[in-house]
Structure formats: C-alpha cells, structure tokens
Amino acid sequence: MVGPTRPQFVLFGSSIVQKSFGNGGWGAILADTYACKADIVMRGYGGWNSRNALQVLDQIFPKLFLTKDATVQPSLVITYFRGNDSMKPIPAELSPHVPLPEFIENMKKIATHLKSLSEKTRVIFLGVPPANDEMIIQLYGERAARSNEGARIYSEATLKLCQELEVEAIDLWTIMQQKHDWLTTCFTDGFHLASEGSKIVAKEITRALEEAEWEPSLYWKLMPSEFVGISPFDSEGNGTV
C-alpha cells in the first residue's frame, strides 16, 4: 500500500483495455492526465468476453476491501467487454462469441455489481468501436469473425442497456466514424486501436467526466493534486514544468 490514498480509476476489460497502456494508448493518456490526482489501474485480459468477466468479478471487485483506515472502493470503473462477444460464432472452433441475449444479461450483472461497490463508485461503459472490415479480411482472411456490423449490433445493445440502468456510456461506434480518415488511422489490425483511435477514446472519456454531474467531480481540472506547494518548483502551484 502506497500513500497517500488517491481516487482509483479501474480500467476493466479485454484486449482494448490490456493494450491501453501501450504506445499512445488511451490508458496511458489518462494516467498522464491524472498524474498526482488519481491512480489509473489496469485490469485488462486479452481474448476475454463478458462471460469470462462474470467468472472473476467478485475477485477483482470484492464488495469489501479494508485497509487500516477505511473501506476503499474505486471512484470510477471504465469497462469494455463487447468486441469479442460480438464475433461471429465459428462452427467446430473455439470462439469467444456470446449470443446477444446472454451478453445483455451479463453486462447487466456487471453493471449492477459495480454500482453496488459504494455510493461514490461511478461506472462508464465503452461501446464497441467500429471495425475496418477490409483491413481485417486482408490480415485474417475471408473467414474473419469480426465485422463492423457485428460491432454496431452489440454497441447499440450496450447503449440501450446503459440507458435503462442509468449508467454512463460512450458511443465509440458512432463517434469514431465521424473522423474522416478513421478507416486508415484508428486501428492497427482493423479492430485494435492505434494511437489515433486511443486519442478519441481518451478525449470522449474526459468529456464524459467533465459533463457528468457527479459529486465529487472526477474531471481532472476539478480534482485536487497531492502536495501542492511542497516544492518551490511545483508546476501546479508556481507555473513551472
């Protein structure tokens, strides 16, 4: 345990989360933005789907996590489990595909659990980003199990569920396609995010946190920094870098 205790933002999801601390990743951008304000914690597992997440949900987010001083729960959980669920089922092969009705029920259970961690734990669901079908086929062949249409279906289901549960959601499928060159700049392989795609994700998360009417605010400009004024060269207190 390292003190003092900071607000904790947990990124929970599949490879989109696991890779988010890579070069130019959205997790790394958030960690930089919230330096001295909050700890960005990554719990990302490549290849996972919502079914896998449910299996370990209580272990990653136990209802009670006691320290000497207080019960500590995350201030924010940003979750992403949709991309692998939305893959086409591949006959006679292992596939992370989860049928849409089961996926919706799984995400409902995940949201309910996360919201129950504490009165101050906030939750954001990331919708499925779009996919570059042509790039995917070039790299993985005609039998590739991912598609932009599959992403759309599971993204819309996520947004609808979040509206019903009053959970903040970010419609990446729509937002990312508003970038005129999204097909050529946002992905490394047609679905994993390149730095340009990650910039969009980080920007939209920051926007959501700024616009959310949460108390206390989790928007970085409104959060206190640690130990301001300790050093005469403190960048926040004295305008230095």
PDB file of C-alpha atoms in Angstrom:
ATOM      1  CA  MET A   1       0.000   0.000   0.000  1.00  0.00           C
ATOM      2  CA  VAL A   2       1.437   3.355  -1.058  1.00  0.00           C
ATOM      3  CA  GLY A   3       0.129   6.523   0.485  1.00  0.00           C
ATOM      4  CA  PRO A   4      -1.495   8.884   0.494  1.00  0.00           C
ATOM      5  CA  THR A   5      -4.642   7.221  -0.787  1.00  0.00           C
ATOM      6  CA  ARG A   6      -5.779   8.617  -4.117  1.00  0.00           C
ATOM      7  CA  PRO A   7      -9.017   8.126  -6.017  1.00  0.00           C
ATOM      8  CA  GLN A   8      -8.693   4.953  -8.057  1.00  0.00           C
ATOM      9  CA  PHE A   9      -9.868   4.630 -11.645  1.00  0.00           C
ATOM     10  CA  VAL A  10     -10.021   0.996 -12.794  1.00  0.00           C
ATOM     11  CA  LEU A  11      -9.965   0.058 -16.479  1.00  0.00           C
ATOM     12  CA  PHE A  12     -11.638  -3.341 -16.749  1.00  0.00           C
ATOM     13  CA  GLY A  13     -11.975  -5.232 -19.986  1.00  0.00           C
ATOM     14  CA  SER A  14     -10.463  -7.276 -22.777  1.00  0.00           C
ATOM     15  CA  SER A  15      -7.508  -6.517 -25.067  1.00  0.00           C
ATOM     16  CA  ILE A  16      -8.761  -2.986 -25.798  1.00  0.00           C
ATOM     17  CA  VAL A  17      -8.004  -2.382 -22.107  1.00  0.00           C
ATOM     18  CA  GLN A  18      -4.917  -4.609 -21.864  1.00  0.00           C
ATOM     19  CA  LYS A  19      -3.250  -2.735 -24.714  1.00  0.00           C
ATOM     20  CA  SER A  20      -4.327   0.699 -23.447  1.00  0.00           C
ATOM     21  CA  PHE A  21      -1.005   1.374 -21.719  1.00  0.00           C
ATOM     22  CA  GLY A  22       0.984   0.723 -24.894  1.00  0.00           C
ATOM     23  CA  ASN A  23       2.493   3.421 -27.060  1.00  0.00           C
ATOM     24  CA  GLY A  24      -0.051   6.238 -27.259  1.00  0.00           C
ATOM     25  CA  GLY A  25      -2.759   4.132 -25.605  1.00  0.00           C
ATOM     26  CA  TRP A  26      -5.826   5.689 -24.023  1.00  0.00           C
ATOM     27  CA  GLY A  27      -4.983   4.269 -20.597  1.00  0.00           C
ATOM     28  CA  ALA A  28      -1.563   5.890 -20.747  1.00  0.00           C
ATOM     29  CA  ILE A  29      -3.170   9.191 -21.779  1.00  0.00           C
ATOM     30  CA  LEU A  30      -5.495   9.041 -18.775  1.00  0.00           C
ATOM     31  CA  ALA A  31      -2.603   8.167 -16.442  1.00  0.00           C
ATOM     32  CA  ASP A  32      -0.712  11.207 -17.701  1.00  0.00           C
ATOM     33  CA  THR A  33      -3.760  13.480 -17.431  1.00  0.00           C
ATOM     34  CA  TYR A  34      -4.498  12.369 -13.860  1.00  0.00           C
ATOM     35  CA  ALA A  35      -0.907  12.400 -12.588  1.00  0.00           C
ATOM     36  CA  CYS A  36      -0.887  13.473  -8.906  1.00  0.00           C
ATOM     37  CA  LYS A  37      -4.689  13.282  -8.853  1.00  0.00           C
ATOM     38  CA  ALA A  38      -5.813   9.651  -9.307  1.00  0.00           C
ATOM     39  CA  ASP A  39      -4.310   6.218  -9.829  1.00  0.00           C
ATOM     40  CA  ILE A  40      -5.224   4.559 -13.119  1.00  0.00           C
ATOM     41  CA  VAL A  41      -5.315   0.798 -12.569  1.00  0.00           C
ATOM     42  CA  MET A  42      -5.462  -1.634 -15.480  1.00  0.00           C
ATOM     43  CA  ARG A  43      -7.314  -4.935 -15.309  1.00  0.00           C
ATOM     44  CA  GLY A  44      -7.300  -5.942 -18.969  1.00  0.00           C
ATOM     45  CA  TYR A  45      -7.360  -9.500 -20.282  1.00  0.00           C
ATOM     46  CA  GLY A  46      -6.914 -10.207 -23.981  1.00  0.00           C
ATOM     47  CA  GLY A  47      -9.443 -12.558 -25.529  1.00  0.00           C
ATOM     48  CA  TRP A  48     -11.955 -12.242 -22.721  1.00  0.00           C
ATOM     49  CA  ASN A  49     -15.679 -11.815 -23.140  1.00  0.00           C
ATOM     50  CA  SER A  50     -18.481 -10.853 -20.751  1.00  0.00           C
ATOM     51  CA  ARG A  51     -18.828 -14.491 -19.686  1.00  0.00           C
ATOM     52  CA  ASN A  52     -15.198 -14.557 -18.526  1.00  0.00           C
ATOM     53  CA  ALA A  53     -15.633 -11.246 -16.714  1.00  0.00           C
ATOM     54  CA  LEU A  54     -18.515 -12.588 -14.657  1.00  0.00           C
ATOM     55  CA  GLN A  55     -16.400 -15.532 -13.520  1.00  0.00           C
ATOM     56  CA  VAL A  56     -13.917 -13.275 -11.703  1.00  0.00           C
ATOM     57  CA  LEU A  57     -16.000 -10.181 -10.988  1.00  0.00           C
ATOM     58  CA  ASP A  58     -16.104 -10.750  -7.219  1.00  0.00           C
ATOM     59  CA  GLN A  59     -12.351 -11.341  -7.112  1.00  0.00           C
ATOM     60  CA  ILE A  60     -11.431  -8.183  -8.991  1.00  0.00           C
ATOM     61  CA  PHE A  61     -14.098  -6.058  -7.320  1.00  0.00           C
ATOM     62  CA  PRO A  62     -14.815  -7.518  -3.866  1.00  0.00           C
ATOM     63  CA  LYS A  63     -17.620  -5.796  -2.012  1.00  0.00           C
ATOM     64  CA  LEU A  64     -15.378  -5.073   0.975  1.00  0.00           C
ATOM     65  CA  PHE A  65     -11.719  -4.162   0.673  1.00  0.00           C
ATOM     66  CA  LEU A  66     -10.496  -2.979   4.066  1.00  0.00           C
ATOM     67  CA  THR A  67      -7.360  -1.033   4.872  1.00  0.00           C
ATOM     68  CA  LYS A  68      -6.311   0.153   8.310  1.00  0.00           C
ATOM     69  CA  ASP A  69      -8.103   3.428   7.817  1.00  0.00           C
ATOM     70  CA  ALA A  70     -11.189   2.893   5.714  1.00  0.00           C
ATOM     71  CA  THR A  71     -13.098   0.855   3.212  1.00  0.00           C
ATOM     72  CA  VAL A  72     -11.632   1.640  -0.189  1.00  0.00           C
ATOM     73  CA  GLN A  73     -13.514   1.176  -3.427  1.00  0.00           C
ATOM     74  CA  PRO A  74     -12.779   2.564  -6.890  1.00  0.00           C
ATOM     75  CA  SER A  75     -14.025   6.045  -7.624  1.00  0.00           C
ATOM     76  CA  LEU A  76     -14.521   5.056 -11.264  1.00  0.00           C
ATOM     77  CA  VAL A  77     -14.692   1.832 -13.254  1.00  0.00           C
ATOM     78  CA  ILE A  78     -14.432   2.060 -17.033  1.00  0.00           C
ATOM     79  CA  THR A  79     -15.412  -1.251 -18.551  1.00  0.00           C
ATOM     80  CA  TYR A  80     -15.175  -2.747 -22.016  1.00  0.00           C
ATOM     81  CA  PHE A  81     -16.431  -6.256 -22.824  1.00  0.00           C
ATOM     82  CA  ARG A  82     -18.163  -6.262 -26.174  1.00  0.00           C
ATOM     83  CA  GLY A  83     -15.756  -6.733 -29.054  1.00  0.00           C
ATOM     84  CA  ASN A  84     -15.094 -10.440 -28.502  1.00  0.00           C
ATOM     85  CA  ASP A  85     -18.717 -11.132 -27.601  1.00  0.00           C
ATOM     86  CA  SER A  86     -19.765  -9.689 -30.950  1.00  0.00           C
ATOM     87  CA  MET A  87     -17.557 -12.007 -33.021  1.00  0.00           C
ATOM     88  CA  LYS A  88     -19.337 -14.457 -35.283  1.00  0.00           C
ATOM     89  CA  PRO A  89     -19.642 -17.986 -33.887  1.00  0.00           C
ATOM     90  CA  ILE A  90     -17.231 -20.249 -35.728  1.00  0.00           C
ATOM     91  CA  PRO A  91     -18.518 -23.824 -36.115  1.00  0.00           C
ATOM     92  CA  ALA A  92     -16.218 -26.554 -34.813  1.00  0.00           C
ATOM     93  CA  GLU A  93     -13.757 -23.958 -33.457  1.00  0.00           C
ATOM     94  CA  LEU A  94     -13.289 -22.173 -30.186  1.00  0.00           C
ATOM     95  CA  SER A  95     -14.880 -18.735 -30.293  1.00  0.00           C
ATOM     96  CA  PRO A  96     -15.360 -16.007 -27.684  1.00  0.00           C
ATOM     97  CA  HIS A  97     -18.761 -15.214 -29.202  1.00  0.00           C
ATOM     98  CA  VAL A  98     -21.553 -14.668 -26.688  1.00  0.00           C
ATOM     99  CA  PRO A  99     -25.151 -14.583 -28.001  1.00  0.00           C
ATOM    100  CA  LEU A 100     -26.716 -11.148 -27.744  1.00  0.00           C
ATOM    101  CA  PRO A 101     -29.358 -12.009 -25.074  1.00  0.00           C
ATOM    102  CA  GLU A 102     -26.717 -13.600 -22.830  1.00  0.00           C
ATOM    103  CA  PHE A 103     -24.355 -10.689 -23.446  1.00  0.00           C
ATOM    104  CA  ILE A 104     -27.011  -8.193 -22.353  1.00  0.00           C
ATOM    105  CA  GLU A 105     -27.721 -10.174 -19.200  1.00  0.00           C
ATOM    106  CA  ASN A 106     -24.007 -10.497 -18.418  1.00  0.00           C
ATOM    107  CA  MET A 107     -23.427  -6.762 -18.795  1.00  0.00           C
ATOM    108  CA  LYS A 108     -26.448  -6.034 -16.644  1.00  0.00           C
ATOM    109  CA  LYS A 109     -24.968  -8.179 -13.866  1.00  0.00           C
ATOM    110  CA  ILE A 110     -21.587  -6.485 -14.239  1.00  0.00           C
ATOM    111  CA  ALA A 111     -23.110  -3.003 -14.092  1.00  0.00           C
ATOM    112  CA  THR A 112     -25.239  -3.868 -11.070  1.00  0.00           C
ATOM    113  CA  HIS A 113     -22.261  -5.272  -9.201  1.00  0.00           C
ATOM    114  CA  LEU A 114     -20.016  -2.306  -9.953  1.00  0.00           C
ATOM    115  CA  LYS A 115     -22.669   0.209  -8.948  1.00  0.00           C
ATOM    116  CA  SER A 116     -23.130  -1.619  -5.639  1.00  0.00           C
ATOM    117  CA  LEU A 117     -19.480  -1.280  -4.598  1.00  0.00           C
ATOM    118  CA  SER A 118     -20.134   2.067  -2.935  1.00  0.00           C
ATOM    119  CA  GLU A 119     -22.346   5.125  -3.216  1.00  0.00           C
ATOM    120  CA  LYS A 120     -19.432   7.018  -4.759  1.00  0.00           C
ATOM    121  CA  THR A 121     -18.312   4.412  -7.305  1.00  0.00           C
ATOM    122  CA  ARG A 122     -19.096   5.673 -10.799  1.00  0.00           C
ATOM    123  CA  VAL A 123     -19.306   3.466 -13.883  1.00  0.00           C
ATOM    124  CA  ILE A 124     -18.695   4.131 -17.573  1.00  0.00           C
ATOM    125  CA  PHE A 125     -19.313   1.535 -20.285  1.00  0.00           C
ATOM    126  CA  LEU A 126     -17.373   1.927 -23.507  1.00  0.00           C
ATOM    127  CA  GLY A 127     -19.383   0.963 -26.556  1.00  0.00           C
ATOM    128  CA  VAL A 128     -17.850  -1.219 -29.250  1.00  0.00           C
ATOM    129  CA  PRO A 129     -15.583   0.736 -31.604  1.00  0.00           C
ATOM    130  CA  PRO A 130     -16.222   0.309 -35.316  1.00  0.00           C
ATOM    131  CA  ALA A 131     -14.148  -2.138 -37.332  1.00  0.00           C
ATOM    132  CA  ASN A 132     -12.350  -1.858 -40.650  1.00  0.00           C
ATOM    133  CA  ASP A 133     -13.714  -4.906 -42.448  1.00  0.00           C
ATOM    134  CA  GLU A 134     -11.307  -4.634 -45.378  1.00  0.00           C
ATOM    135  CA  MET A 135      -8.227  -4.499 -43.141  1.00  0.00           C
ATOM    136  CA  ILE A 136      -9.491  -7.432 -41.081  1.00  0.00           C
ATOM    137  CA  ILE A 137     -10.011  -9.577 -44.182  1.00  0.00           C
ATOM    138  CA  GLN A 138      -6.577  -8.630 -45.530  1.00  0.00           C
ATOM    139  CA  LEU A 139      -4.917  -9.722 -42.303  1.00  0.00           C
ATOM    140  CA  TYR A 140      -7.111 -12.613 -41.201  1.00  0.00           C
ATOM    141  CA  GLY A 141      -8.750 -13.876 -44.389  1.00  0.00           C
ATOM    142  CA  GLU A 142     -12.306 -14.197 -45.637  1.00  0.00           C
ATOM    143  CA  ARG A 143     -13.332 -16.288 -42.610  1.00  0.00           C
ATOM    144  CA  ALA A 144     -12.538 -13.470 -40.200  1.00  0.00           C
ATOM    145  CA  ALA A 145     -15.099 -13.480 -37.400  1.00  0.00           C
ATOM    146  CA  ARG A 146     -15.183  -9.738 -36.745  1.00  0.00           C
ATOM    147  CA  SER A 147     -17.221  -7.182 -38.641  1.00  0.00           C
ATOM    148  CA  ASN A 148     -18.360  -3.606 -38.366  1.00  0.00           C
ATOM    149  CA  GLU A 149     -21.970  -4.771 -38.490  1.00  0.00           C
ATOM    150  CA  GLY A 150     -21.453  -7.067 -35.511  1.00  0.00           C
ATOM    151  CA  ALA A 151     -19.840  -4.180 -33.642  1.00  0.00           C
ATOM    152  CA  ARG A 152     -22.851  -1.987 -34.400  1.00  0.00           C
ATOM    153  CA  ILE A 153     -25.356  -4.521 -33.076  1.00  0.00           C
ATOM    154  CA  TYR A 154     -23.557  -5.039 -29.778  1.00  0.00           C
ATOM    155  CA  SER A 155     -22.815  -1.340 -29.429  1.00  0.00           C
ATOM    156  CA  GLU A 156     -26.485  -0.426 -29.780  1.00  0.00           C
ATOM    157  CA  ALA A 157     -27.452  -3.114 -27.259  1.00  0.00           C
ATOM    158  CA  THR A 158     -24.899  -1.697 -24.815  1.00  0.00           C
ATOM    159  CA  LEU A 159     -26.198   1.848 -25.178  1.00  0.00           C
ATOM    160  CA  LYS A 160     -29.787   0.733 -24.687  1.00  0.00           C
ATOM    161  CA  LEU A 161     -28.899  -1.234 -21.565  1.00  0.00           C
ATOM    162  CA  CYS A 162     -26.945   1.682 -20.113  1.00  0.00           C
ATOM    163  CA  GLN A 163     -29.899   3.980 -20.651  1.00  0.00           C
ATOM    164  CA  GLU A 164     -32.148   1.555 -18.778  1.00  0.00           C
ATOM    165  CA  LEU A 165     -29.657   1.169 -15.902  1.00  0.00           C
ATOM    166  CA  GLU A 166     -28.674   4.872 -15.808  1.00  0.00           C
ATOM    167  CA  VAL A 167     -25.044   4.021 -16.490  1.00  0.00           C
ATOM    168  CA  GLU A 168     -22.840   6.448 -18.395  1.00  0.00           C
ATOM    169  CA  ALA A 169     -21.998   5.112 -21.864  1.00  0.00           C
ATOM    170  CA  ILE A 170     -19.760   6.294 -24.698  1.00  0.00           C
ATOM    171  CA  ASP A 171     -20.871   5.522 -28.239  1.00  0.00           C
ATOM    172  CA  LEU A 172     -17.477   4.831 -29.804  1.00  0.00           C
ATOM    173  CA  TRP A 173     -19.018   3.140 -32.842  1.00  0.00           C
ATOM    174  CA  THR A 174     -20.640   6.397 -33.929  1.00  0.00           C
ATOM    175  CA  ILE A 175     -18.084   8.882 -32.639  1.00  0.00           C
ATOM    176  CA  MET A 176     -15.037   7.229 -34.167  1.00  0.00           C
ATOM    177  CA  GLN A 177     -16.621   7.073 -37.624  1.00  0.00           C
ATOM    178  CA  GLN A 178     -17.055  10.853 -37.573  1.00  0.00           C
ATOM    179  CA  LYS A 179     -13.306  11.144 -38.128  1.00  0.00           C
ATOM    180  CA  HIS A 180     -12.922  11.428 -41.895  1.00  0.00           C
ATOM    181  CA  ASP A 181      -9.926   9.082 -42.097  1.00  0.00           C
ATOM    182  CA  TRP A 182     -10.956   6.647 -39.344  1.00  0.00           C
ATOM    183  CA  LEU A 183     -10.573   3.611 -41.577  1.00  0.00           C
ATOM    184  CA  THR A 184      -6.877   4.228 -42.152  1.00  0.00           C
ATOM    185  CA  THR A 185      -5.756   5.857 -38.884  1.00  0.00           C
ATOM    186  CA  CYS A 186      -7.656   4.371 -35.947  1.00  0.00           C
ATOM    187  CA  PHE A 187      -6.608   0.703 -35.986  1.00  0.00           C
ATOM    188  CA  THR A 188      -3.530  -1.478 -36.027  1.00  0.00           C
ATOM    189  CA  ASP A 189      -5.312  -4.517 -37.456  1.00  0.00           C
ATOM    190  CA  GLY A 190      -8.858  -3.446 -38.173  1.00  0.00           C
ATOM    191  CA  PHE A 191     -10.156  -3.551 -34.589  1.00  0.00           C
ATOM    192  CA  HIS A 192      -7.360  -2.978 -32.039  1.00  0.00           C
ATOM    193  CA  LEU A 193      -6.735   0.713 -31.527  1.00  0.00           C
ATOM    194  CA  ALA A 194      -3.830   2.670 -32.932  1.00  0.00           C
ATOM    195  CA  SER A 195      -2.759   5.883 -31.197  1.00  0.00           C
ATOM    196  CA  GLU A 196      -5.267   7.953 -33.195  1.00  0.00           C
ATOM    197  CA  GLY A 197      -8.106   5.691 -32.082  1.00  0.00           C
ATOM    198  CA  SER A 198      -6.895   5.853 -28.496  1.00  0.00           C
ATOM    199  CA  LYS A 199      -6.851   9.649 -28.615  1.00  0.00           C
ATOM    200  CA  ILE A 200     -10.549   9.584 -29.456  1.00  0.00           C
ATOM    201  CA  VAL A 201     -11.312   7.192 -26.593  1.00  0.00           C
ATOM    202  CA  ALA A 202      -9.374   9.301 -24.079  1.00  0.00           C
ATOM    203  CA  LYS A 203     -10.996  12.506 -25.339  1.00  0.00           C
ATOM    204  CA  GLU A 204     -14.505  11.071 -25.017  1.00  0.00           C
ATOM    205  CA  ILE A 205     -13.847   9.694 -21.525  1.00  0.00           C
ATOM    206  CA  THR A 206     -12.541  13.091 -20.448  1.00  0.00           C
ATOM    207  CA  ARG A 207     -15.570  14.772 -21.995  1.00  0.00           C
ATOM    208  CA  ALA A 208     -17.928  12.395 -20.178  1.00  0.00           C
ATOM    209  CA  LEU A 209     -16.210  13.073 -16.862  1.00  0.00           C
ATOM    210  CA  GLU A 210     -16.395  16.824 -17.415  1.00  0.00           C
ATOM    211  CA  GLU A 211     -20.104  16.714 -18.257  1.00  0.00           C
ATOM    212  CA  ALA A 212     -21.151  14.235 -15.558  1.00  0.00           C
ATOM    213  CA  GLU A 213     -22.939  15.846 -12.620  1.00  0.00           C
ATOM    214  CA  TRP A 214     -21.121  13.718 -10.044  1.00  0.00           C
ATOM    215  CA  GLU A 215     -20.125  14.765  -6.571  1.00  0.00           C
ATOM    216  CA  PRO A 216     -17.250  14.829  -6.108  1.00  0.00           C
ATOM    217  CA  SER A 217     -16.314  15.605  -9.674  1.00  0.00           C
ATOM    218  CA  LEU A 218     -13.922  13.195 -11.386  1.00  0.00           C
ATOM    219  CA  TYR A 219     -12.946  15.699 -14.070  1.00  0.00           C
ATOM    220  CA  TRP A 220      -9.217  16.228 -13.803  1.00  0.00           C
ATOM    221  CA  LYS A 221      -9.300  20.027 -13.727  1.00  0.00           C
ATOM    222  CA  LEU A 222     -11.635  19.959 -10.713  1.00  0.00           C
ATOM    223  CA  MET A 223      -9.714  17.349  -8.713  1.00  0.00           C
ATOM    224  CA  PRO A 224      -7.060  18.344  -6.173  1.00  0.00           C
ATOM    225  CA  SER A 225      -3.435  17.418  -6.696  1.00  0.00           C
ATOM    226  CA  GLU A 226      -1.249  15.955  -3.978  1.00  0.00           C
ATOM    227  CA  PHE A 227       1.281  18.013  -2.034  1.00  0.00           C
ATOM    228  CA  VAL A 228       0.761  21.277  -3.900  1.00  0.00           C
ATOM    229  CA  GLY A 229       3.218  23.893  -2.610  1.00  0.00           C
ATOM    230  CA  ILE A 230       5.698  21.441  -1.085  1.00  0.00           C
ATOM    231  CA  SER A 231       8.316  22.329  -3.686  1.00  0.00           C
ATOM    232  CA  PRO A 232       9.133  25.851  -4.860  1.00  0.00           C
ATOM    233  CA  PHE A 233       9.235  24.322  -8.343  1.00  0.00           C
ATOM    234  CA  ASP A 234       5.730  22.861  -8.079  1.00  0.00           C
ATOM    235  CA  SER A 235       4.320  23.073 -11.600  1.00  0.00           C
ATOM    236  CA  GLU A 236       0.717  23.458 -10.417  1.00  0.00           C
ATOM    237  CA  GLY A 237       1.399  25.985  -7.703  1.00  0.00           C
ATOM    238  CA  ASN A 238       4.057  28.089  -9.414  1.00  0.00           C
ATOM    239  CA  GLY A 239       3.688  27.724 -13.155  1.00  0.00           C
ATOM    240  CA  THR A 240       6.888  25.733 -13.634  1.00  0.00           C
ATOM    241  CA  VAL A 241       7.274  22.499 -15.570  1.00  0.00           C
TER     242      VAL A 241
END
